[in-house]
Coordinates of C-alpha atoms and ligand atoms in Angstrom, one line a residue:
X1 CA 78.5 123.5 123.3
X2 CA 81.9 124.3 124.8
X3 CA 82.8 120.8 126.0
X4 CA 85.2 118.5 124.0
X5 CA 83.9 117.1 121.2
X6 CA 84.9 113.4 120.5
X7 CA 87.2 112.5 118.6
X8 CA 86.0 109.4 116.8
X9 CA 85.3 109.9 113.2
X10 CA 81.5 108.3 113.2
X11 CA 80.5 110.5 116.5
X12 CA 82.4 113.7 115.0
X13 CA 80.3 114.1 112.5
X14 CA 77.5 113.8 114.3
X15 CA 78.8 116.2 116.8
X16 CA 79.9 118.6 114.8
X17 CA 76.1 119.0 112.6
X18 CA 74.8 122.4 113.2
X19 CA 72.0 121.2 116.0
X20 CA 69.5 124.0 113.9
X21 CA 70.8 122.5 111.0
X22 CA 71.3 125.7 109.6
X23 CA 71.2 126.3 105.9
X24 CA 74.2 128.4 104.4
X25 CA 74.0 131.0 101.3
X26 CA 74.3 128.7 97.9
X27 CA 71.4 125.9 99.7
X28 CA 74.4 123.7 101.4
X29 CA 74.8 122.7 105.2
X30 CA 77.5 122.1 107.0
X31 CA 76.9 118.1 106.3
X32 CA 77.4 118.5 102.3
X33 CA 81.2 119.9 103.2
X34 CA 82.4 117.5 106.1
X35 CA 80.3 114.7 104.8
X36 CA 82.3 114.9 101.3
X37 CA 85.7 114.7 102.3
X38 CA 86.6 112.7 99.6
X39 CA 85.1 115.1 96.8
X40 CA 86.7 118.0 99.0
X41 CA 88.6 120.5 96.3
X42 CA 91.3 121.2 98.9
X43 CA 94.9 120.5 99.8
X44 CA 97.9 122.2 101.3
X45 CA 101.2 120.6 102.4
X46 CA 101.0 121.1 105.8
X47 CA 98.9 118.5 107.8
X48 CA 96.1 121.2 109.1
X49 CA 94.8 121.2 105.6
X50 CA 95.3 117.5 104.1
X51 CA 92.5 115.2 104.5
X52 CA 93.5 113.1 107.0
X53 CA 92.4 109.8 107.6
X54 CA 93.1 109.1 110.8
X55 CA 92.2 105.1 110.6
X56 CA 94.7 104.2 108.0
X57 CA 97.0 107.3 108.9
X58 CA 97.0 107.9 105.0
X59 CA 96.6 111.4 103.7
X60 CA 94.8 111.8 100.6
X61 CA 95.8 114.5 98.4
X62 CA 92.9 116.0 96.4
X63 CA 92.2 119.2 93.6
X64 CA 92.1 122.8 94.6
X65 CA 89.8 124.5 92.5
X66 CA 90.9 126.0 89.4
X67 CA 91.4 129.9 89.4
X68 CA 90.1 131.8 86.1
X69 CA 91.3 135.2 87.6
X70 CA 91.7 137.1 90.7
X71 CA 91.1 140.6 90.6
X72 CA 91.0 143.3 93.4
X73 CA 90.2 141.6 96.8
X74 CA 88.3 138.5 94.7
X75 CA 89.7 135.2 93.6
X76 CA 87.4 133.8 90.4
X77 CA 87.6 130.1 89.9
X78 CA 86.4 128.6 86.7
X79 CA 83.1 127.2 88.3
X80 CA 81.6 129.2 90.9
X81 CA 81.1 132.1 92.4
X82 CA 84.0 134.7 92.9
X83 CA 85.8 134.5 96.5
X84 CA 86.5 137.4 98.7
X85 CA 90.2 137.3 99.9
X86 CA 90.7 137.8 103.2
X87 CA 94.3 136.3 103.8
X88 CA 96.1 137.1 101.0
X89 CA 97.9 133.5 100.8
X90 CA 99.5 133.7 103.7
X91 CA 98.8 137.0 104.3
X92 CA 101.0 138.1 101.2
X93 CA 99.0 139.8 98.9
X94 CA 98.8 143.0 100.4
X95 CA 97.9 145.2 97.3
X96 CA 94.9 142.4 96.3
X97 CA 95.0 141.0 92.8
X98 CA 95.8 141.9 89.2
X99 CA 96.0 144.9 87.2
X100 CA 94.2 147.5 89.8
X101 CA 98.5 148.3 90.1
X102 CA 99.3 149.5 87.5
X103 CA 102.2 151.1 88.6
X104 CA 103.5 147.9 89.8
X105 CA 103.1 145.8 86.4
X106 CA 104.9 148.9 84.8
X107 CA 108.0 148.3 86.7
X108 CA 108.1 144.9 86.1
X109 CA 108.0 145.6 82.7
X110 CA 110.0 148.1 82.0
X111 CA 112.8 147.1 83.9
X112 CA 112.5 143.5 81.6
X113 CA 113.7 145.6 79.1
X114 CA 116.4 147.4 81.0
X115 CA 118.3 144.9 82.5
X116 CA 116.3 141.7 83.1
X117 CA 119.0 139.8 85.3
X118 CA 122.9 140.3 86.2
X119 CA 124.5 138.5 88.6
X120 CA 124.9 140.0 92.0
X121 CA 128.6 138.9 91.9
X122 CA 129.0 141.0 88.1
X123 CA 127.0 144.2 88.5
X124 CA 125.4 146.0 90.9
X125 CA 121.8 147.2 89.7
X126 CA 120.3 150.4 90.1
X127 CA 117.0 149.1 91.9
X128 CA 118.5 147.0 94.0
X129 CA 120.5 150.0 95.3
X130 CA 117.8 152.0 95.4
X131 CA 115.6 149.2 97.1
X132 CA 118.5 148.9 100.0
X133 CA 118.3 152.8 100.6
X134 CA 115.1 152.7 101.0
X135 CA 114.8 149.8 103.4
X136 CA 117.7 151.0 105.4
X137 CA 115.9 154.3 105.6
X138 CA 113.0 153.0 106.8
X139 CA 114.3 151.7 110.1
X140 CA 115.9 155.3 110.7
X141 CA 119.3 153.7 110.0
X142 CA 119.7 151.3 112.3
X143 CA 120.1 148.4 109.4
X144 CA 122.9 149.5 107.2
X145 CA 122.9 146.3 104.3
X146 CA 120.1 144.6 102.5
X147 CA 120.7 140.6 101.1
X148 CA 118.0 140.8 98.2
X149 CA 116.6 136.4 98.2
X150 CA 113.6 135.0 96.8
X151 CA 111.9 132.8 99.7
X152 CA 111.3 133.9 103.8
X153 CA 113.2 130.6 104.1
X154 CA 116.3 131.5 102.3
X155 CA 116.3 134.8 104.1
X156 CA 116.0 133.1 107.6
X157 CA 118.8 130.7 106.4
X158 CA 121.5 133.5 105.3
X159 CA 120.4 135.5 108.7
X160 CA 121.7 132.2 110.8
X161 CA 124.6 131.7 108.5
X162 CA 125.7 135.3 108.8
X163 CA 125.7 135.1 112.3
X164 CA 127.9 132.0 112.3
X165 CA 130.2 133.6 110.1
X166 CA 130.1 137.0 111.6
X167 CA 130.8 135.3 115.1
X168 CA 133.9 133.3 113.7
X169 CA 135.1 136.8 111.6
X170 CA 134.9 138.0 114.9
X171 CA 137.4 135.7 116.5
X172 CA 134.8 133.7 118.1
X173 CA 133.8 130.6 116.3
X174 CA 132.8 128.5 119.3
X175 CA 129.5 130.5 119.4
X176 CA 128.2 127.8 117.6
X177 CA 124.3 127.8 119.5
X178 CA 120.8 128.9 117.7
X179 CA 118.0 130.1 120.2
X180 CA 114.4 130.4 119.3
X181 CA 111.6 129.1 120.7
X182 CA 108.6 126.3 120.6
X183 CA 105.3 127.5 118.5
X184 CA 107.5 129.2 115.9
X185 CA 107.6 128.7 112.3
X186 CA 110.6 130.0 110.5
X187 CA 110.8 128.4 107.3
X188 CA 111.4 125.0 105.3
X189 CA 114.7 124.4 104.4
X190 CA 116.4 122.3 106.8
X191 CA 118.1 125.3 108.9
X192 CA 114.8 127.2 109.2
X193 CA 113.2 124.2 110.1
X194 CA 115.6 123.4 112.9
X195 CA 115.2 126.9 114.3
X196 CA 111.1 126.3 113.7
X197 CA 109.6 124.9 116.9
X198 CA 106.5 124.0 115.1
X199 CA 105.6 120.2 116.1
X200 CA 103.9 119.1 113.0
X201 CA 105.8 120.6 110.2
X202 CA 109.1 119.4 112.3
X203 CA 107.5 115.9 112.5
X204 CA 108.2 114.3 109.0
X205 CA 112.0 115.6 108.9
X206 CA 112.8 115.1 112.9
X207 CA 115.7 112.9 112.1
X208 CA 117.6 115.3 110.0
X209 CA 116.8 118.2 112.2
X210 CA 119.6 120.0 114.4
X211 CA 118.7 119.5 117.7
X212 CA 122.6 119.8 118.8
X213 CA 122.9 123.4 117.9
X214 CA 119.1 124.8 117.9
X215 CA 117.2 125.5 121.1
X216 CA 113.9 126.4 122.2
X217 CA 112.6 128.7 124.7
X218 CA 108.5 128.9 125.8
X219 CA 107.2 131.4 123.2
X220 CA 105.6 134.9 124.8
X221 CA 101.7 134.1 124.4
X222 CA 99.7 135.4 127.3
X223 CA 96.3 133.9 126.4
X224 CA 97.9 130.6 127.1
X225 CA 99.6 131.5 130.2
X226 CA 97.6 130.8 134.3
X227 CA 99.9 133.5 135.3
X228 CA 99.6 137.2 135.9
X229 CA 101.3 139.4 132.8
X230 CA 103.8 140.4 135.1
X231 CA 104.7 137.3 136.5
X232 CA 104.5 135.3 133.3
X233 CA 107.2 137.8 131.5
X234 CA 109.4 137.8 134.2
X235 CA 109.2 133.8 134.2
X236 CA 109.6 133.7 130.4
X237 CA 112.7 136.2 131.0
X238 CA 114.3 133.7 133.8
X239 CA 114.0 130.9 131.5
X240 CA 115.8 132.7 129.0
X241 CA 118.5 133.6 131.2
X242 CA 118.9 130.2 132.6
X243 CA 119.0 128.5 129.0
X244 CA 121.9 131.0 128.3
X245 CA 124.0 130.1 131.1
X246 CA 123.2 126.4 130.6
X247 CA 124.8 126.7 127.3
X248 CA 127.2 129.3 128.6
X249 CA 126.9 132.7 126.9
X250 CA 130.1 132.5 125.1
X251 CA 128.7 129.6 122.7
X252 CA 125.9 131.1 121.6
X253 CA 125.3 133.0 118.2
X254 CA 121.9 134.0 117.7
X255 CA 118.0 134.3 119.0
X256 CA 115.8 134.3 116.5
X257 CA 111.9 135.6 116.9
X258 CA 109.1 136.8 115.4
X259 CA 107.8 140.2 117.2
X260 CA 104.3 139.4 116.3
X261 CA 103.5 135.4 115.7
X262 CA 102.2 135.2 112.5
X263 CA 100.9 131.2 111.7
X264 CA 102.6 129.2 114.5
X265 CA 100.4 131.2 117.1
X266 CA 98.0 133.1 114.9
X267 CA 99.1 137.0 115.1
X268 CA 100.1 137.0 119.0
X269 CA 102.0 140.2 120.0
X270 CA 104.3 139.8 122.9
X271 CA 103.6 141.3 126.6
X272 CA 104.8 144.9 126.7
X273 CA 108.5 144.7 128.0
X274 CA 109.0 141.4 126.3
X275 CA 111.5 142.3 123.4
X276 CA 113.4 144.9 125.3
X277 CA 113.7 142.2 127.9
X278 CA 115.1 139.5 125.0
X279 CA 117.3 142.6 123.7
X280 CA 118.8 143.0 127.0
X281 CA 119.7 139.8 127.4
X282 CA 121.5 139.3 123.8
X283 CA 123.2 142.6 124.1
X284 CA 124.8 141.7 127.2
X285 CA 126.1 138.5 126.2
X286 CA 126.7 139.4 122.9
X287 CA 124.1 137.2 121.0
X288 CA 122.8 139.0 117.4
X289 CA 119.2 139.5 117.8
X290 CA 117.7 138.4 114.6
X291 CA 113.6 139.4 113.6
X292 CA 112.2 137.6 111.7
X293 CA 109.5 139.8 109.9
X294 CA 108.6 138.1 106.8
X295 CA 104.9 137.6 108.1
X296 CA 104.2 140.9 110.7
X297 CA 106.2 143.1 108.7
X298 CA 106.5 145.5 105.7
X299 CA 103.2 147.3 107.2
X300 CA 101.3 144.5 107.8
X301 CA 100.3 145.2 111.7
X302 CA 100.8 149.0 111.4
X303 CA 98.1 150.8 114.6
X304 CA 98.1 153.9 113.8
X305 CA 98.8 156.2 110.4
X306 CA 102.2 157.5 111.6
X307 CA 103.0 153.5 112.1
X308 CA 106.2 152.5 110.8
X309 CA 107.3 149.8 108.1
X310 CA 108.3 147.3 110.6
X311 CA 106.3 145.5 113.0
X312 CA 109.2 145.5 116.1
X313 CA 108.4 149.6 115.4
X314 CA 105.7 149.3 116.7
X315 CA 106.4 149.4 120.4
X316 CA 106.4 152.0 122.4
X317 CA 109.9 150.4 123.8
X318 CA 112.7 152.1 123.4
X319 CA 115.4 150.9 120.8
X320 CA 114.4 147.5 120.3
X321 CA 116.0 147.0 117.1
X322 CA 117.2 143.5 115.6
X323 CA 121.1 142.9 114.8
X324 CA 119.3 141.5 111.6
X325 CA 115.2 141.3 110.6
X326 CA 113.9 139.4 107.5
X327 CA 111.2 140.3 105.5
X328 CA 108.7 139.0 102.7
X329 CA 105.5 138.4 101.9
X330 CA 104.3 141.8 101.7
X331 CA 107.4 143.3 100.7
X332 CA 106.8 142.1 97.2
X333 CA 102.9 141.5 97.5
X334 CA 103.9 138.4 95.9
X335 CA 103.8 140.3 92.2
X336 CA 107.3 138.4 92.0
X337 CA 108.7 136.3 94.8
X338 CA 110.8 137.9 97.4
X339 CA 112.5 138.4 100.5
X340 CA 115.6 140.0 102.2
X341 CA 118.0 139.9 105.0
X342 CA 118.9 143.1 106.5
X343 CA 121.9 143.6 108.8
X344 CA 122.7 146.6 111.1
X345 CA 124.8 149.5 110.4
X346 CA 127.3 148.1 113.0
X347 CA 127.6 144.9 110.8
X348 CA 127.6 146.0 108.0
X349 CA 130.3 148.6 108.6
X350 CA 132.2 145.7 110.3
X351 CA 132.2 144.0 107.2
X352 CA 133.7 147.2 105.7
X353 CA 136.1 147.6 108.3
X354 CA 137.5 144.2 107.7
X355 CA 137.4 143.6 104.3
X356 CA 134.9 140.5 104.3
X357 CA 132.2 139.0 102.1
X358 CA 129.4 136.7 103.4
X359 CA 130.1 133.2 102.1
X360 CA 126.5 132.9 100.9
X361 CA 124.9 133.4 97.8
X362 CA 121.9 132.2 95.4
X363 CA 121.8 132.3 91.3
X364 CA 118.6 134.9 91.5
X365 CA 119.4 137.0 94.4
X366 CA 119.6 140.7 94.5
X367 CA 117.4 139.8 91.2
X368 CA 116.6 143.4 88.7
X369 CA 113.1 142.9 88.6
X370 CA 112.4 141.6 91.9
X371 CA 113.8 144.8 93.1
X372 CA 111.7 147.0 90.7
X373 CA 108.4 145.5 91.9
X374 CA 109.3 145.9 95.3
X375 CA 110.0 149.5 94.6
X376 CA 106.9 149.9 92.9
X377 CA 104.6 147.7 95.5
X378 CA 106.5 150.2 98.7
X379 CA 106.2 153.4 96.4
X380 CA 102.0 152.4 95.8
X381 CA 102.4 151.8 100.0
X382 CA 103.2 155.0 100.5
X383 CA 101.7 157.0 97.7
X384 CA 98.0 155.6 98.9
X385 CA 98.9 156.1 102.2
X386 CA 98.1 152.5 102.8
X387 CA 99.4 152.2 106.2
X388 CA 96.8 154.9 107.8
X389 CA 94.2 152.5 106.0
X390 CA 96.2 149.0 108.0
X391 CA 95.7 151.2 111.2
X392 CA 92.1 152.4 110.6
X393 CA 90.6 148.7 109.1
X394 CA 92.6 147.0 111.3
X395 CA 91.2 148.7 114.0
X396 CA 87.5 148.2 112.7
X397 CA 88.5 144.5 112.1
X398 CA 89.4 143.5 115.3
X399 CA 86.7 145.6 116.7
X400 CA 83.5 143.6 114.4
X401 CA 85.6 140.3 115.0
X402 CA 84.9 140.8 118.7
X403 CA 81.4 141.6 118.6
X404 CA 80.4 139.0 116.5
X405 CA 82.5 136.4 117.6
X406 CA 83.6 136.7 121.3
X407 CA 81.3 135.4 123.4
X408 CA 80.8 132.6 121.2
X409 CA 81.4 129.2 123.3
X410 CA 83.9 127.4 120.8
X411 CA 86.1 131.3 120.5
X412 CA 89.0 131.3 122.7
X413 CA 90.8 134.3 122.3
X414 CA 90.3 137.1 119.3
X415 CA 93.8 138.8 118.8
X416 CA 96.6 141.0 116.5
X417 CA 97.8 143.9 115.4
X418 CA 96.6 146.0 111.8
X419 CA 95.2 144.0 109.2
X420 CA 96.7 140.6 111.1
X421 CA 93.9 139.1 113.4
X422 CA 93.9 135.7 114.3
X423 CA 90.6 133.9 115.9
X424 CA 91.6 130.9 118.4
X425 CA 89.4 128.0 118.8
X426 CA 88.7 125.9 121.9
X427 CA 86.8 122.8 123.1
X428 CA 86.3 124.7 126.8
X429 CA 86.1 128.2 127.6
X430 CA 86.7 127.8 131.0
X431 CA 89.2 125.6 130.5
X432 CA 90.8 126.7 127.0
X433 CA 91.4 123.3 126.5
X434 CA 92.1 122.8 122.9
X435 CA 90.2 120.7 120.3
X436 CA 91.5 117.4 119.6
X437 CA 94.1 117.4 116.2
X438 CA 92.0 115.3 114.3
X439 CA 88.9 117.3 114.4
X440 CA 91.0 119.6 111.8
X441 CA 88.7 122.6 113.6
X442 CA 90.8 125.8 111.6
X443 CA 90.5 123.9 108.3
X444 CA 86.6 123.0 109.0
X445 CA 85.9 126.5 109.1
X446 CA 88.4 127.5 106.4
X447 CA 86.5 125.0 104.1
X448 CA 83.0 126.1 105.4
X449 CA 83.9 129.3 104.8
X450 CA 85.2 129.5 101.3
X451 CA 82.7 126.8 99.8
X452 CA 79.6 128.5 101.8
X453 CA 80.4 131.9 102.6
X454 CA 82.9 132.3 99.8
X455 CA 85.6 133.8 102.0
X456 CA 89.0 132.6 101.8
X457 CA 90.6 132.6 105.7
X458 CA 94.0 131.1 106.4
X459 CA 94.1 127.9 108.5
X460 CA 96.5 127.0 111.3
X461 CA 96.9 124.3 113.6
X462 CA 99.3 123.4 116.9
X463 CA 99.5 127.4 118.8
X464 CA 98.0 125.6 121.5
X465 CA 100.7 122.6 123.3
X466 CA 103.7 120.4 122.3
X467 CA 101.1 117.6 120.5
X468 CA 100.3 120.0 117.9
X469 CA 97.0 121.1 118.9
X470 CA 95.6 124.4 118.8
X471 CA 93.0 125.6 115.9
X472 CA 93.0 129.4 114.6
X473 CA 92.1 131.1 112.2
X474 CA 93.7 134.1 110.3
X475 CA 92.2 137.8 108.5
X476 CA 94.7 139.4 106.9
X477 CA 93.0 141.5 104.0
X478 CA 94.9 144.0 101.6
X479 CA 96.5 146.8 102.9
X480 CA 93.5 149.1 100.3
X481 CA 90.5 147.1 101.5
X482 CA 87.1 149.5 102.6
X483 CA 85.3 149.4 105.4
X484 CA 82.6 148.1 103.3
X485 CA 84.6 144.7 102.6
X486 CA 85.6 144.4 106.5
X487 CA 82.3 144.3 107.4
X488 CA 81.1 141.9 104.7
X489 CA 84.0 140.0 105.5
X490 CA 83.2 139.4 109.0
X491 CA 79.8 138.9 108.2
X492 CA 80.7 135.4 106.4
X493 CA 83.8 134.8 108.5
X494 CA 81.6 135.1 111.5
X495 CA 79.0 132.9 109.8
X496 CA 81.4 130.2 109.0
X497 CA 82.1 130.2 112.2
X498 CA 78.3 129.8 113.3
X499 CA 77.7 127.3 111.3
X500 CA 81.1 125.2 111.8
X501 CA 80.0 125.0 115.6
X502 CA 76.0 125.1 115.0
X503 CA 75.9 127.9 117.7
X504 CA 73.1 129.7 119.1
X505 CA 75.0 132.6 120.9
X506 CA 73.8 135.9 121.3
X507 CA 75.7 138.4 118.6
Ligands
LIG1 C1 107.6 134.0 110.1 C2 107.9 133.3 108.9 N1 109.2 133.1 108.6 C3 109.6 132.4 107.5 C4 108.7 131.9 106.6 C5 109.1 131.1 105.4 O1 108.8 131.9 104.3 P1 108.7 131.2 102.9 O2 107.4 130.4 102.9 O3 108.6 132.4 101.9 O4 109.9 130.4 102.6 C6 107.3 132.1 106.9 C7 106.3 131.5 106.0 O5 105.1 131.6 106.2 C8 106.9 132.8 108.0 O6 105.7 133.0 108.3

């Protein structure tokens, strides 16, 4: 093992057979999965998880399986047997599944009764006021407004178009230029998109992408980098620096970043100096730092139980808060969909001071109910004291990953922050040369691992170069999950694994 596997399809499969031909739980080997591609009960819209056929360059869609239920950390299909979550989604539902909150489903409810919608240009709404006090709070101040949207998209979207608008407010409408950088994902509406450096979810839409107005810089991912840490961050800084003068400071409006990768590398956090570095730069030249959260945030890569809300809190820096952040995902644990922008205090009192009103708006934002189950899904946060639980699994997670898995000949790199750990595949350890894209490594062993191991992991491809290679993996449990489930779940994960790659290293 450890040198790259071909890529044609007939030799793949060969290839790719556990050489001990190992048999997994329910009786299946790794042949029955990759061997029934056609009969395979998956399919996602981005590429890593379509069946591709690479002859015809078609991409079949097929059937997910059919849920019955999911309840507490397991999903329960109509056939089969029940599924331990380990993702969440996208690592979304942080307070697992169903009824076990209560609390949560009572909100909901009761504030259907109250007032089920008003329109945030009517009324203002008790828990959305309540929802933006207690977000502003939670960054000690320092954001002073909350946008209340449905989508990490939309929220990305009105954080660009704020700072457009804010700029030209400001008497300065030819700052007109978007930074953010390659290996990023953003969102999916054409704005978010542009500011996403992602290759294969840019691919189909290229055309009617901005490439006038958006830039990319080299994202901050040392596993990837020859360089010494010190070295590579003062390179990456320099290459900020000279992009800013190349486009000349005075155009420019925004950088846009997550502090911790979430899909587009799989849970990277950046070298220590990185974001005060970035927040140098954009305070001197007067570019709005803008966070983008909606995956690391709302608790999700808290390390240790006095741990913050916010992953960018998490650094020892000193103040290296945003201009603006977005969060989702587990904001709402997905028990209704949503997302907000927040701005800083000096914005928002800026918009105060002169009497404006950001031209943006959607039908269901700063939505009653939305609010009240955010409330609720924060208030069970902090009434379980669920981010000393992120710290101490989290901790144990990365920990059992890394015995298990590290030394295994096909695991590259074994990274992240809290309950947000991401596992990085690769052809050549030595090398860290990357598995060719139409091996479809991360969904392999997400397919492997929920059909044999019934574990559901989230897939990711392209953290690795510009032609969209790169496999990893993602664990990102609920924020209440035992130490009991941690190490059953790396038990399968790491035997998914095994099996994908038909190893015989030494645990
Ligand atoms: C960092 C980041 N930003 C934005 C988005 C877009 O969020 P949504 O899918 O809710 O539109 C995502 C989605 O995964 C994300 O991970």
């Amino acid at each position: 093992m450890g040198q790259l596997l071909s890529t044609s399809s007939s030799s793949r499969r060969s290839h790719l057979l556990p050489s001990s031909a190992s048999k997994a739980p329910l009786g299946k080997t790794e042949a029955d999965i990759l061997l029934s591609d056609s009969s395979s009960e998956l399919s996602h819209p981005f590429p890593t998880e379509k069946n591709n056929d690479n002859a015809t360059n078609t991409q079949t869609p097929t059937l997910l399986p059919l849920l019955k239920k999911a309840k507490g950390h397991y999903y329960y299909p109509v056939s089969g047997p029940k599924i331990l979550d380990a993702c969440g989604g996208a690592g979304v539902a942080c307070l697992g599944h169903g009824k076990s909150n209560k609390s949560v489903i009572k909100a909901i409810t009761t504030q259907i009764s109250t007032v089920q919608y008003a329109s945030y240009a009517h009324f203002r709404v008790d828990p959305v006021l309540q929802l933006e006090k207690f977000l502003c709070e939670s960054t000690d101040g320092k954001m002073g407004k909350m946008y209340l949207m449905s989508s990490g998209s939309e929220a990305v979207e009105a954080a660009l178009k704020f700072a457009l608008e804010y700029h030209a407010w400001n008497g300065q409408p030819e700052r007109v230029n978007i930074i953010s950088r390659s290996h990023s994902y953003h969102g999916t509406t054409i704005g978010s998109l542009s500011a996403s450096g992602h290759t294969t979810r840019r691919q189909p839409f290229t055309s009617v992408l901005n490439r006038t107005n958006f830039h990319h810089l080299p994202p901050c991912n040392p596993y990837r980098s020859p360089l010494p840490r010190e070295e590579y961050l003062s390179s990456l800084l320099t290459s900020l620096e000279s992009l800013i003068t190349t486009l000349s400071p005075s155009t420019i409006a925004a950088l846009i970043l997550e502090p911790i990768v979430g899909a587009a590398l799989g849970c990277v956090p950046p070298l220590p100096g990185y974001l005060s570095g970035i927040k140098s730069f954009c305070h001197t030249h007067g570019i709005l730092l803008i966070y983008d959260e909606v995956m690391c945030g709302m608790g999700r890569t808290a390390t240790s139980p006095s741990h913050h809300l916010h992953a960018y809190q998490s650094f020892p820096e000193p103040d290296i808060s945003p201009d603006m952040m977005t969060i989702a995902k587990s904001f709402s644990a997905s028990y209704l969909p949503a997302s907000a922008l927040l701005i800083s205090t000096p914005l928002s009192n800026f918009l105060t001071s002169h009497n404006k009103v950001f031209t943006h708006g959607h039908t269901n934002q700063s939505h009653p109910v939305v609010a009240s189950a955010c409330l609720a899904v924060q208030g069970t946060i902090q009434s379980r004291n669920l981010l000393s639980n992120v710290a101490a699994q989290g901790g144990l997670l990365l920990h059992l990953l890394q015995k298990q898995l590290s030394q295994h000949p096909n695991v590259g790199d074994i990274r992240g922050r809290g309950l947000f750990v991401g596992i990085e595949f690769i052809a050549d350890k030595t090398t860290k040369q990357p598995f060719e894209r139409e091996l479809d490594i991360a969904s392999r062993v997400h397919k492997t691992a929920l059909k044999n191991w019934q574990v559901l992991v989230y897939a990711s491809q392209g953290c690795a170069d510009d032609q969209g290679r790169g496999d990893v993996i993602m664990v990102m449990p609920a924020y209440d999950v035992t130490a009991k489930e941690i190490r059953d779940m790396v038990r399968r994960i790491a035997g998914a694994v095994r099996e994908v790659f038909g190893s015989l290293w030494v645990a």
